[in-house]
Coordinates of C-alpha atoms in Angstrom, one line a residue:
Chain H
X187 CA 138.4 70.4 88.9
X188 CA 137.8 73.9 87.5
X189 CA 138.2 77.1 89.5
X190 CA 134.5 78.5 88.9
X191 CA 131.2 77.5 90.2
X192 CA 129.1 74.4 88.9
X193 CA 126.0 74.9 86.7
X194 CA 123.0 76.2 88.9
X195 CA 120.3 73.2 90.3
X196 CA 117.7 72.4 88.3
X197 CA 118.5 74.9 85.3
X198 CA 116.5 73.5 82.4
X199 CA 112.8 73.8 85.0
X200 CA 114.6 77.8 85.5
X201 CA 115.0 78.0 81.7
X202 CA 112.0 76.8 80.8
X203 CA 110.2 78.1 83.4
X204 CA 111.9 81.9 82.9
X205 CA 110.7 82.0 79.1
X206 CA 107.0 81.0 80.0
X207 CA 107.6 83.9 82.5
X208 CA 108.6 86.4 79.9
X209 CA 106.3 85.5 77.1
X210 CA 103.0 85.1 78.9
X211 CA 103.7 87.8 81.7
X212 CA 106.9 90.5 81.3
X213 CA 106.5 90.7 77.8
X214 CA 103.8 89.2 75.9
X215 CA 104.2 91.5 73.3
X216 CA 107.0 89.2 71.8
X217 CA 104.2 86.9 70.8
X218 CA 104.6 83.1 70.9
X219 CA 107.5 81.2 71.4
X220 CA 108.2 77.2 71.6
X221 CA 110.1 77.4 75.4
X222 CA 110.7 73.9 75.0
X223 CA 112.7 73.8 71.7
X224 CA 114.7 77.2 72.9
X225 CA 116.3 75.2 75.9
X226 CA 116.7 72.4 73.9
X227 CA 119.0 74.7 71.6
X228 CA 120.2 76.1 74.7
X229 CA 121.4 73.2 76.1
X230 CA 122.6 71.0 72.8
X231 CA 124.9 74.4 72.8
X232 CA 127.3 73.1 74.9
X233 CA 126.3 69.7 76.6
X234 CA 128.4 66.6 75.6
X235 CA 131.2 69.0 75.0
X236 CA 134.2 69.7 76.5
X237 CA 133.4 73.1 78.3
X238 CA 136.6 74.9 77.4
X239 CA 135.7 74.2 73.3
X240 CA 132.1 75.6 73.3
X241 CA 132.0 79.0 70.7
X242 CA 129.7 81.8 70.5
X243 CA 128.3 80.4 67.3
X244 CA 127.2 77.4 68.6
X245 CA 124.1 79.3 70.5
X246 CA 123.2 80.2 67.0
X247 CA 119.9 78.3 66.9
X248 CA 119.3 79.4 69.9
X249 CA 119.2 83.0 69.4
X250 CA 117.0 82.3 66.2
X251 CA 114.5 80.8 68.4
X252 CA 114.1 83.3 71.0
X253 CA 115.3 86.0 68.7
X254 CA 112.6 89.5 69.2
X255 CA 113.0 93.2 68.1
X256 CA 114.5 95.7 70.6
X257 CA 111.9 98.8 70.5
X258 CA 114.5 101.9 69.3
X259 CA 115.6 104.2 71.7
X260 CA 115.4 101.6 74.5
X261 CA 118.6 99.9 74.3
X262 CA 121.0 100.4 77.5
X263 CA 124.7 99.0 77.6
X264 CA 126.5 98.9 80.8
X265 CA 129.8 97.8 82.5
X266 CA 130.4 97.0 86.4
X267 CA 126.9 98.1 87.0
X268 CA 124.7 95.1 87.0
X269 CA 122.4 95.7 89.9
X270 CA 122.1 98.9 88.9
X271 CA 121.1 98.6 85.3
X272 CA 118.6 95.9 86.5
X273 CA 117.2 98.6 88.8
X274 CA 117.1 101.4 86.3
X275 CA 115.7 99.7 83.8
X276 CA 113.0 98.9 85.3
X277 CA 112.1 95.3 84.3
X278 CA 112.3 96.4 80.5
X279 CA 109.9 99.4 81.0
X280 CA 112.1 102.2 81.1
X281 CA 115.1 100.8 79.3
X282 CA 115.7 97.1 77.8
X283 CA 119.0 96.2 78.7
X284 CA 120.6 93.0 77.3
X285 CA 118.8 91.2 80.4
X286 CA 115.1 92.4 79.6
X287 CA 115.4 90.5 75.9
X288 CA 114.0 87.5 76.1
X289 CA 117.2 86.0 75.5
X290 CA 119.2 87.7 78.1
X291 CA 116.6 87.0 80.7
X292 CA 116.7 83.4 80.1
X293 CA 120.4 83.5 81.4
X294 CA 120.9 86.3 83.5
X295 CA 122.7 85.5 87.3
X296 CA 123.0 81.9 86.2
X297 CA 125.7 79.4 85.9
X298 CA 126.2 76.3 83.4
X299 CA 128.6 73.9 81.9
X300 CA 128.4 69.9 80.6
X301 CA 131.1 67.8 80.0
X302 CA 133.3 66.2 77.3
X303 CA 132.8 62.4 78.6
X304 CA 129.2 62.7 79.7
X305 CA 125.3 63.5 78.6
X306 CA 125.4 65.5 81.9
X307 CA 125.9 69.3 83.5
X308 CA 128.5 69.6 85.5
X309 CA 127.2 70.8 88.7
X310 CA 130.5 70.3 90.6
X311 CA 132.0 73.0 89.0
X312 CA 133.1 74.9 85.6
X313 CA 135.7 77.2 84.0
X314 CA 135.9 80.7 84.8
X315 CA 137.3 83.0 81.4
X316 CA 141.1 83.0 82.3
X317 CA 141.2 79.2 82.4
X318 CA 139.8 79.0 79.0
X319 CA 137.7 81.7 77.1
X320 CA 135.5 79.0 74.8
X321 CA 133.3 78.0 78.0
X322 CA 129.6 77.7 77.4
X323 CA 128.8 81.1 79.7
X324 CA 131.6 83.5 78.4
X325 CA 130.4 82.3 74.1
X326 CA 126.8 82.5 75.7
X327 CA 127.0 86.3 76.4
X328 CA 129.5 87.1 73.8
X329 CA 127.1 86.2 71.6
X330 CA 123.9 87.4 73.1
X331 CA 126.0 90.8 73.0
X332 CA 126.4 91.0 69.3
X333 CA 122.7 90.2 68.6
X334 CA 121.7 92.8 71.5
X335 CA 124.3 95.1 69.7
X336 CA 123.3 94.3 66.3
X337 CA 119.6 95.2 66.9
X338 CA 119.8 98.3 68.9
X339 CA 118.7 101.2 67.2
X340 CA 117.9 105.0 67.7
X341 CA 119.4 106.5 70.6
X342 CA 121.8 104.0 72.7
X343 CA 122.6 104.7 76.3
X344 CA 125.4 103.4 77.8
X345 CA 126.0 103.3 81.6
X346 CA 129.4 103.6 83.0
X347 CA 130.8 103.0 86.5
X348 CA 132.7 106.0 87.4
X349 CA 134.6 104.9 90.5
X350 CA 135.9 101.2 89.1
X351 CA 139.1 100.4 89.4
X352 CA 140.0 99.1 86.0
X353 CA 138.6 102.5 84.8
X354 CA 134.8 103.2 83.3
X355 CA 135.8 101.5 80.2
X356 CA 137.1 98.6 80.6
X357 CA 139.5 97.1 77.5
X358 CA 138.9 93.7 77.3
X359 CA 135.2 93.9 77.9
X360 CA 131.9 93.2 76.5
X361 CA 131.2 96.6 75.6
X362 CA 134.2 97.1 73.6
X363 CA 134.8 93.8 72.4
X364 CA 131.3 92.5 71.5
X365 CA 128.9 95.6 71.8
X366 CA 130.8 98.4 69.7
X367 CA 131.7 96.7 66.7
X368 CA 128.1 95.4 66.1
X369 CA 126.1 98.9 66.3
X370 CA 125.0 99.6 63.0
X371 CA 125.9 103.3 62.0
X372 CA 122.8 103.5 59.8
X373 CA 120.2 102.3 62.8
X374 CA 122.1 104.3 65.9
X375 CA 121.1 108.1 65.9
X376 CA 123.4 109.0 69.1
X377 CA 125.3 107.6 71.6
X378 CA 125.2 108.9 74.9
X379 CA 127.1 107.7 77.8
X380 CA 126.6 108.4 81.8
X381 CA 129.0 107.9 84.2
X382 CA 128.1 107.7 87.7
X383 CA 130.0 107.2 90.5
X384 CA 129.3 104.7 93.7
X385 CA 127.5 106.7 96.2
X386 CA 130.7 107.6 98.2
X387 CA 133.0 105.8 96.0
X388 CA 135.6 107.6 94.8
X389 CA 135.3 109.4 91.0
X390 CA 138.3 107.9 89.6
X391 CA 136.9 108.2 85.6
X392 CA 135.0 111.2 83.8
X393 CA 134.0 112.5 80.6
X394 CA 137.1 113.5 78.7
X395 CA 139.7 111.8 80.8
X396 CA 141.6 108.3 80.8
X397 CA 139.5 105.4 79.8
X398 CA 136.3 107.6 78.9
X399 CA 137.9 109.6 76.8
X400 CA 139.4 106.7 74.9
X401 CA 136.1 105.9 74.6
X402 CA 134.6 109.0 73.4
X403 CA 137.4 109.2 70.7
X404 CA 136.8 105.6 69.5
X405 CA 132.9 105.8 68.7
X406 CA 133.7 109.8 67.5
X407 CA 136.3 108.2 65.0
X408 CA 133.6 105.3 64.2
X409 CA 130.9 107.9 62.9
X410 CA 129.0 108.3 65.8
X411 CA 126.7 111.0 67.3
X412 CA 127.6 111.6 71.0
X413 CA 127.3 113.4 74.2
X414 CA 128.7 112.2 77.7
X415 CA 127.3 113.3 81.5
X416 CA 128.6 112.7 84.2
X417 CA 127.0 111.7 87.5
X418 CA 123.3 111.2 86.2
X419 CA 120.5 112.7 88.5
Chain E
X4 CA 55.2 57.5 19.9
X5 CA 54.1 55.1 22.9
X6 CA 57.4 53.8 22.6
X7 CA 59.0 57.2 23.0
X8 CA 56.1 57.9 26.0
X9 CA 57.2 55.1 27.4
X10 CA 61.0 55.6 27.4
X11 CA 60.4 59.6 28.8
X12 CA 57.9 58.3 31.4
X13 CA 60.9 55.7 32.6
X14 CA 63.5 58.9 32.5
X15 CA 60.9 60.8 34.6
X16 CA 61.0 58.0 37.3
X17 CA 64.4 57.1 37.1
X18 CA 65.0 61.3 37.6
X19 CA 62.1 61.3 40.7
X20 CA 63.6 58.3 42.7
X21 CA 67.1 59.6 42.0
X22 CA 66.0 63.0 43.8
X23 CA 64.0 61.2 46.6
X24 CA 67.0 59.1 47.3
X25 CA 69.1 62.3 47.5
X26 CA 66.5 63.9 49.6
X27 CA 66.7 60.8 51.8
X28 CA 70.2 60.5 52.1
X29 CA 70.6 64.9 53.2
X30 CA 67.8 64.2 55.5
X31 CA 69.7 61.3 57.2
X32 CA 73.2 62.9 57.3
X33 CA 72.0 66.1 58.7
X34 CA 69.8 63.5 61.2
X35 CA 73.0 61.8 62.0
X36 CA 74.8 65.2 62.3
X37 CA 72.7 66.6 64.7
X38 CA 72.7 63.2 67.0
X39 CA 76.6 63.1 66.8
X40 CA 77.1 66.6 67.9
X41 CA 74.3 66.5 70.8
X42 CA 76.4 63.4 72.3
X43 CA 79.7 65.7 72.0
X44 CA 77.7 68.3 73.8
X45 CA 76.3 65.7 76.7
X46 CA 79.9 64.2 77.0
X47 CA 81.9 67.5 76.9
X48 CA 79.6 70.3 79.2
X49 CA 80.9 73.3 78.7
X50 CA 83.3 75.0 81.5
X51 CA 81.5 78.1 83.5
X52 CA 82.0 81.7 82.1
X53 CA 83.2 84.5 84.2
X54 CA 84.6 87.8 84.2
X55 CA 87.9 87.9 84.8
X56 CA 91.4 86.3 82.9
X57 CA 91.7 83.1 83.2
X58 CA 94.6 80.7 83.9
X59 CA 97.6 81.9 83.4
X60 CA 99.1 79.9 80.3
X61 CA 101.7 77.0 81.2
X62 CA 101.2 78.0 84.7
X63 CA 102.9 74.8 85.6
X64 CA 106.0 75.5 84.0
X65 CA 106.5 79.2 85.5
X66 CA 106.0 78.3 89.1
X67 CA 108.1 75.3 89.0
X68 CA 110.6 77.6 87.4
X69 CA 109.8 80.8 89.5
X70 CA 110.2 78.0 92.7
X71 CA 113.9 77.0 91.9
X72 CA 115.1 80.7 90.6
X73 CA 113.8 81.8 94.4
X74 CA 115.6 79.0 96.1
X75 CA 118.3 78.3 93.9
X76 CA 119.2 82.0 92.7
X77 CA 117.8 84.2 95.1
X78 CA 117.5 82.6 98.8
X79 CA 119.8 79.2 98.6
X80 CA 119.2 78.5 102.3
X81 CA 115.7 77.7 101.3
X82 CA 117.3 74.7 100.3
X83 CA 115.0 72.5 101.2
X84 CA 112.0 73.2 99.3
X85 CA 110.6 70.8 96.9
X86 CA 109.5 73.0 94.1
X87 CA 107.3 70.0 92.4
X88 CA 105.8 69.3 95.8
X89 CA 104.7 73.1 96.3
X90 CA 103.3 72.9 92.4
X91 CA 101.2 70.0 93.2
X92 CA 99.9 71.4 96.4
X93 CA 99.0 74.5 94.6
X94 CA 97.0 73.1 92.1
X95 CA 95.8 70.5 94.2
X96 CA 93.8 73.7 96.0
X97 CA 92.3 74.3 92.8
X98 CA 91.8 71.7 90.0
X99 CA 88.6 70.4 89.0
X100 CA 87.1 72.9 91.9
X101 CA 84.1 74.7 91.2
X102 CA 86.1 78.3 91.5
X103 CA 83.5 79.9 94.1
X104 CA 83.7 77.8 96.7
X105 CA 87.4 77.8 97.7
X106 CA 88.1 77.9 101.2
X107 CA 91.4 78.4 103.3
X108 CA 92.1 74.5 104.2
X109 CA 92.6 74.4 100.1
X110 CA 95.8 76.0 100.5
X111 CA 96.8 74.7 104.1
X112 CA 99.1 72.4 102.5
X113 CA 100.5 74.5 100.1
X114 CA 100.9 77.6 102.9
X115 CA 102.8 75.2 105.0
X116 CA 105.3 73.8 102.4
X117 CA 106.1 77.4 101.2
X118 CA 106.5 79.3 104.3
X119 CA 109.9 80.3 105.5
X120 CA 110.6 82.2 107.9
X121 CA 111.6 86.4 107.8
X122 CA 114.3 87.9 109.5
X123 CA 112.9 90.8 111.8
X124 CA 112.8 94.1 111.2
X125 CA 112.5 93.7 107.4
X126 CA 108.8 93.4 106.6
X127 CA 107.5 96.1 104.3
X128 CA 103.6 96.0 103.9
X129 CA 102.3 98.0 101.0
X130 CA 98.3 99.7 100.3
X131 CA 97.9 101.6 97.2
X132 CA 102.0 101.6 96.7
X133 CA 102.7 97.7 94.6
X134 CA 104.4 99.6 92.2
X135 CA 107.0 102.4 94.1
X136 CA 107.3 99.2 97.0
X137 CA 108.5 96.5 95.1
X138 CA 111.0 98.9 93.2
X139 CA 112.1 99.9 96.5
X140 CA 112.3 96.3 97.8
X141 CA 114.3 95.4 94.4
X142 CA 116.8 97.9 94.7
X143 CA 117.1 98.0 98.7
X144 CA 117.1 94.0 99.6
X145 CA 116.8 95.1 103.2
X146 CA 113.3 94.7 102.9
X147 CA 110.9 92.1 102.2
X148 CA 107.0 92.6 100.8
X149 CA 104.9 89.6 100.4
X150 CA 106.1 89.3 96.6
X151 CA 109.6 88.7 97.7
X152 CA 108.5 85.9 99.7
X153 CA 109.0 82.6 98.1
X154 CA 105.1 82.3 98.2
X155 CA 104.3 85.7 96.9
X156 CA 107.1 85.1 94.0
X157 CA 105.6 82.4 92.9
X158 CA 101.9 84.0 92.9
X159 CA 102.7 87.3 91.7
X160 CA 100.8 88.5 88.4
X161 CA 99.7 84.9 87.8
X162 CA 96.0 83.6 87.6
X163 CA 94.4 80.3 87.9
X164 CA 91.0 78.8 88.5
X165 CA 89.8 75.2 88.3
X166 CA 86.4 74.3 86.9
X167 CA 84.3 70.9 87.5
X168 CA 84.9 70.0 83.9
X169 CA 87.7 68.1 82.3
X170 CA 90.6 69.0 82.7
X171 CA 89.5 71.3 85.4
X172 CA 91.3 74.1 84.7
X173 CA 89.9 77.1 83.3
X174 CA 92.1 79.1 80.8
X175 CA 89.1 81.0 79.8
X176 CA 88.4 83.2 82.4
X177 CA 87.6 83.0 86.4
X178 CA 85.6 85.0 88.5
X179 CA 86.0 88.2 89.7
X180 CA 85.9 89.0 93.6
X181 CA 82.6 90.8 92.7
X182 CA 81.1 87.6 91.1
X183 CA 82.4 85.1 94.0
X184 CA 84.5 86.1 97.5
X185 CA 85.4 82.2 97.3
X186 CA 87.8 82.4 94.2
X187 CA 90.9 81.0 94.2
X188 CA 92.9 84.3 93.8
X189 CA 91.4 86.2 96.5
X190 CA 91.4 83.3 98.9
X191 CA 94.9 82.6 98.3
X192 CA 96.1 86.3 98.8
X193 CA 94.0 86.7 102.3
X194 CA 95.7 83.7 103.4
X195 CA 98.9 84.2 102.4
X196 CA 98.8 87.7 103.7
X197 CA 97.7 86.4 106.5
X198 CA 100.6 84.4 107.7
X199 CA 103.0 87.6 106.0
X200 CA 102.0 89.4 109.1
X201 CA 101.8 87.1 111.4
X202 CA 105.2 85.8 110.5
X203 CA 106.1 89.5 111.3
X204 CA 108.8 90.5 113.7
X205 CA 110.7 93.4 115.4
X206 CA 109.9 97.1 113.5
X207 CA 107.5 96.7 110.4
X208 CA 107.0 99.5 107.7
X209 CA 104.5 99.9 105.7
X210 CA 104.0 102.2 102.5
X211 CA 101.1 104.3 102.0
X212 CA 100.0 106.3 99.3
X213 CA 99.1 109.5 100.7
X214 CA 98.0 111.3 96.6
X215 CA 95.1 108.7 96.4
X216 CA 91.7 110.8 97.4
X217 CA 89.7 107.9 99.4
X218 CA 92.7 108.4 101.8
X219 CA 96.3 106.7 102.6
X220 CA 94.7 103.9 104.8
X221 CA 91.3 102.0 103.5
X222 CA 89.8 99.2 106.4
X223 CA 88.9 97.8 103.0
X224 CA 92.5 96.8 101.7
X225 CA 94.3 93.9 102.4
X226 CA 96.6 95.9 104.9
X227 CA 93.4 97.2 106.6
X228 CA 91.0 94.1 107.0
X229 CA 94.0 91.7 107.3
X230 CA 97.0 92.6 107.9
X231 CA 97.6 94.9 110.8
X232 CA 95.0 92.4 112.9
X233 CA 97.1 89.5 112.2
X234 CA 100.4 91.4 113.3
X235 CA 101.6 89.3 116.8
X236 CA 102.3 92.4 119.2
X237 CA 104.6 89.8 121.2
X238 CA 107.0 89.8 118.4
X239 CA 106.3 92.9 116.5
X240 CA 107.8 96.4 118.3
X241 CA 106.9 99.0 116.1
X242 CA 104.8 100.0 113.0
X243 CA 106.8 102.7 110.7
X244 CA 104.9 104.2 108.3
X245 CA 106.1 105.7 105.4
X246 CA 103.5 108.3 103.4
X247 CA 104.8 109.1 99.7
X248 CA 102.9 111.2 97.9
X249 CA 103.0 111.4 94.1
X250 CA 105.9 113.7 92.7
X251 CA 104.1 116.9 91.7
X252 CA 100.8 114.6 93.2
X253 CA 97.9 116.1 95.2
X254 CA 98.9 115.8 98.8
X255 CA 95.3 114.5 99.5
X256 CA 96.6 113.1 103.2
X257 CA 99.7 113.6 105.5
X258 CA 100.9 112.0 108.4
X259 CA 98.5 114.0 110.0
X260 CA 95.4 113.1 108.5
X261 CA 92.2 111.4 109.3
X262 CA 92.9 108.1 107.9
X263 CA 96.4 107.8 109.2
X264 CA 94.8 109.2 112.8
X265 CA 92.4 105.7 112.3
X266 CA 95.2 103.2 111.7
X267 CA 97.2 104.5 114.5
X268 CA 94.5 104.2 116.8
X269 CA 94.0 100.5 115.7
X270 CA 97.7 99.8 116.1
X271 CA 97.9 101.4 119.3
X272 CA 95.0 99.3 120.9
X273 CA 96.8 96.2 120.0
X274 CA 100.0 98.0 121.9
X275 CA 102.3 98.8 119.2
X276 CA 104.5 102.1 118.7
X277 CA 103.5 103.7 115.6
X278 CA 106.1 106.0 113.9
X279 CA 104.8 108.3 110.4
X280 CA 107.1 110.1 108.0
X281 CA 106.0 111.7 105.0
X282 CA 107.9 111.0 102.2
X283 CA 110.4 108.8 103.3
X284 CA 113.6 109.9 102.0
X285 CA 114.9 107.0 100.7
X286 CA 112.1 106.0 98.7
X287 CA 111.4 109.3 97.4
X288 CA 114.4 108.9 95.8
X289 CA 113.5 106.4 93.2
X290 CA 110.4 108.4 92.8
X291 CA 112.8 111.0 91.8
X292 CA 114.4 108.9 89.1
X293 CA 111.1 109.7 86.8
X294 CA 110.9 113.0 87.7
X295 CA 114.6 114.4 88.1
X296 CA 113.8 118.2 87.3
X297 CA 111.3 118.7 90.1
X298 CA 112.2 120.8 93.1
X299 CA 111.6 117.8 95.6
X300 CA 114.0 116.2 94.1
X301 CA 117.1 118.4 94.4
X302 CA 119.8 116.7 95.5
X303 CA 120.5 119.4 98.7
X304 CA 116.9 119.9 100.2
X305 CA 117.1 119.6 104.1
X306 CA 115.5 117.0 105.3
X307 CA 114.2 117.9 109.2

């Protein structure tokens, strides 16, 4: 019925089971948090809806539930880099990308819809973004990126894929869409931005030229501090 | 004045029994008190104390969880498993178990509903290394260590410890190996790496630590005592080892050294090729990624 894949087996026991995970073992520092009531918020964000009308607000209650601070200086923004940022990172110990929150981590690498005629998930399948872009994963991580964004303070790294095709920065994208125009001038000290290339991919994008230097221009004409490297050793 | 004698020697008594009462009635609450809470104590003993953490908190909830992300996120042709299954077998092993006095058929269940097998030529043992191997093993997904099996997933950082007394598990603490060789952690782990090496096939590496002073290789470890003797030399060809010392660490052994001399003897009596490389390339790498200003980790140093 839709073009994307269906919601992931058995995602409320990997939900649940993930935020036990992060509060009693990745990150106990966030203190207590009811795991049960989060998914239940989680999933009363989009189940018994039609998948192509769920919005970023309606995961409201659920960010205020598993809501914690991001430690400054630690945030890490990326684009077609995933792997990559999971690995540099470090499991939130050198850098806490958006999938090291608590929030993120409940989500990451997973799939999920429900359906408008039905108390169900839809495992068959779901909606990808250019079918419709109010499905229940596209508003989930638009709106886990404006609460990552919102919250990230001191200095922000952001990690860029030099050899992509659609260019480093890509317009639309999270980054630019959702990330950007929720820093807050008066938390963010400096913004600096890597771009590295694919290990024998070619360097198609590069501090001060095409889509990186749009970007450098936009956050320079925003207010902010920043400095760009490329190729980060 | 009689009359008024008489009327203060009423108050007087009326006063005295009203305190005796009172005396009576504190006497037989703190009686009753003390009977009450003596029954809680016989009905309720009190679980044993040791030294280590106890149970993990909602353990239940994050293997169940860390079951279905393996299969369902990370390895979907594990298919098959039945995550509540392995979660009952597991704490079957355990619950309402005094927690010295676990033995290997505990788990036998649980062993055999979790094993799957491992492609050859992948299996990365670790000594001293847990945290530069499973960073390697995250970023390279050629290799597998124990904690990327579906078993060690599960396992990984995660206590638990059962107790005679309701409701036989022990949040409070469980023993340490020095208090009891029998606990449920250290049982589980010989076991399962156990049947991590003997499941073993093709070329095995295996990460040393060659910065620590007691030396790269300790009979002692896991890898020592266990490990390598359970490795089948009909399907295993070859043992690589891989020696990383510390960025800017002491280089306390090399490939050269006494310790590394002992394990290759051991391998070599059971017939396998043994290979050493200090500092394998690769994985000095990510060392590099803390420590990107030091000279061994210019991009252009020749290696051989």
């Amino acid at each position: 019925k839709w073009k994307g894949e269906g919601t992931t087996l058995n995602l409320e026991s990997i939900v649940i089971g993930r935020c036990y995970d992060y509060i009693r073992i990745v990150n106990p520092a966030v203190g207590e948090k009811n795991c049960s009531e989060i998914w239940e918020a989680f999933k009363n964000a989009f189940i018994e809806k039609d998948p192509c009308s769920v919005l970023p607000k309606d995961y409201e209650l659920f960010i205020n539930l598993s809501f914690h601070a991001i430690p400054p200086n630690k945030s890490l923004f990326w684009e077609n880099n995933h792997l990559l940022v999971n690995s540099f990172a470090d499991g939130g110990r050198r850098y806490m990308s958006l999938a090291d929150t608590l929030f993120g981590y409940l989500a990451d690498f997973l799939n999920w819809c429900g359906q408008a005629n039905g108390t169900g998930l839809d495992y068959e399948s779901c909606p990808t973004t250019e079918e419709c872009e109010n499905n229940p994963v596209e508003s989930f991580w638009r709106m886990a990126s404006v609460t990552y964004a919102q919250h990230s303070s001191g200095v922000i790294h952001v990690l860029l894929n030099g050899s992509a095709a659609g260019g480093a920065y890509p317009v639309p994208g999270f980054f630019a869409d959702y990330e950007i125009p929720n820093l807050q001038k008066d938390k963010v000290s400096e913004i600096v931005i890597w771009v590295v290339d694919d290990i024998e991919g070619p360097d198609r994008d590069s501090c001060g030229t095409h889509t990186v230097a749009i970007l450098q221009n936009r956050l320079k004409n925003l207010g902010f501090d920043i400095t760009c490297t490329d190729n980060f050793e | 004045m009689p009359f008024q004698q008489g009327a203060r020697t009423r108050q007087r008594t009326v006063l005295l029994v009203g305190m005796v009462v009172l005396l009576a009635a504190l006497v037989l609450a703190v009686v009753l008190a003390s009977l009450l809470t003596h029954r809680e104590q016989e009905d309720g003993p009190k679980m044993l104390k040791w030294k280590d953490r106890g149970t993990t908190k909602n353990l239940q909830e994050v293997i169940l969880g860390r079951c279905y992300n393996y299969v369902m996120a990370r390895y979907p042709e594990l298919g098959d498993k039945d995550c509540l299954k392995i979660w009952d077998s597991l704490k079957r092993a355990f619950i309402y178990k005094n927690p010295c006095n676990i033995t290997s058929e505990d788990y036998q269940p649980l062993m055999e509903l979790a094993s799957h097998p491992i492609p050859c030529n992948k299996s990365l043992f670790w000594s001293k290394t847990n945290d530069l191997a499973h960073r390697y093993t995250k970023s390279n997904q050629n290799f597998l260590t124990l904690e990327d099996t579906l078993l060690g997933y599960m396992a990984d950082r995660v206590s638990w410890c059962g107790d005679p007394s309701a409701p036989g598990i022990n949040y409070e603490s469980c023993p340490k190996r020095s208090e009891c060789e029998s606990n449920p952690g250290s049982v589980f782990w010989k076991m399962a790496s156990k049947m991590f090496a003997e499941a073993a096939c093709g070329v095995v590496q295996v990460m040393l630590n060659g910065s620590v002073e007691a030396g790269a290789f300790g009979s002692s470890s896991i890898f020592g005592s266990i490990e390598i003797f359970n490795l089948n030399p009909d399907k295993v060809s070859a043992v690589h080892i891989w020696l990383m010392h510390d960025i800017g660490g002491p280089q306390s052994e090399s490939c050269s050294g006494h310790s590394i001399k002992r394990l290759k003897s051991i391998l070599e009596a059971r017939n396998f090729k043994i290979t050493c490389e200090d500092n394998y390339r690769p994985v000095q790498l990510l060392q590099c990624v803390h420590n990107p200003d030091h000279t061994d980790c210019r991009l252009c140093t020749n290696t051989m």
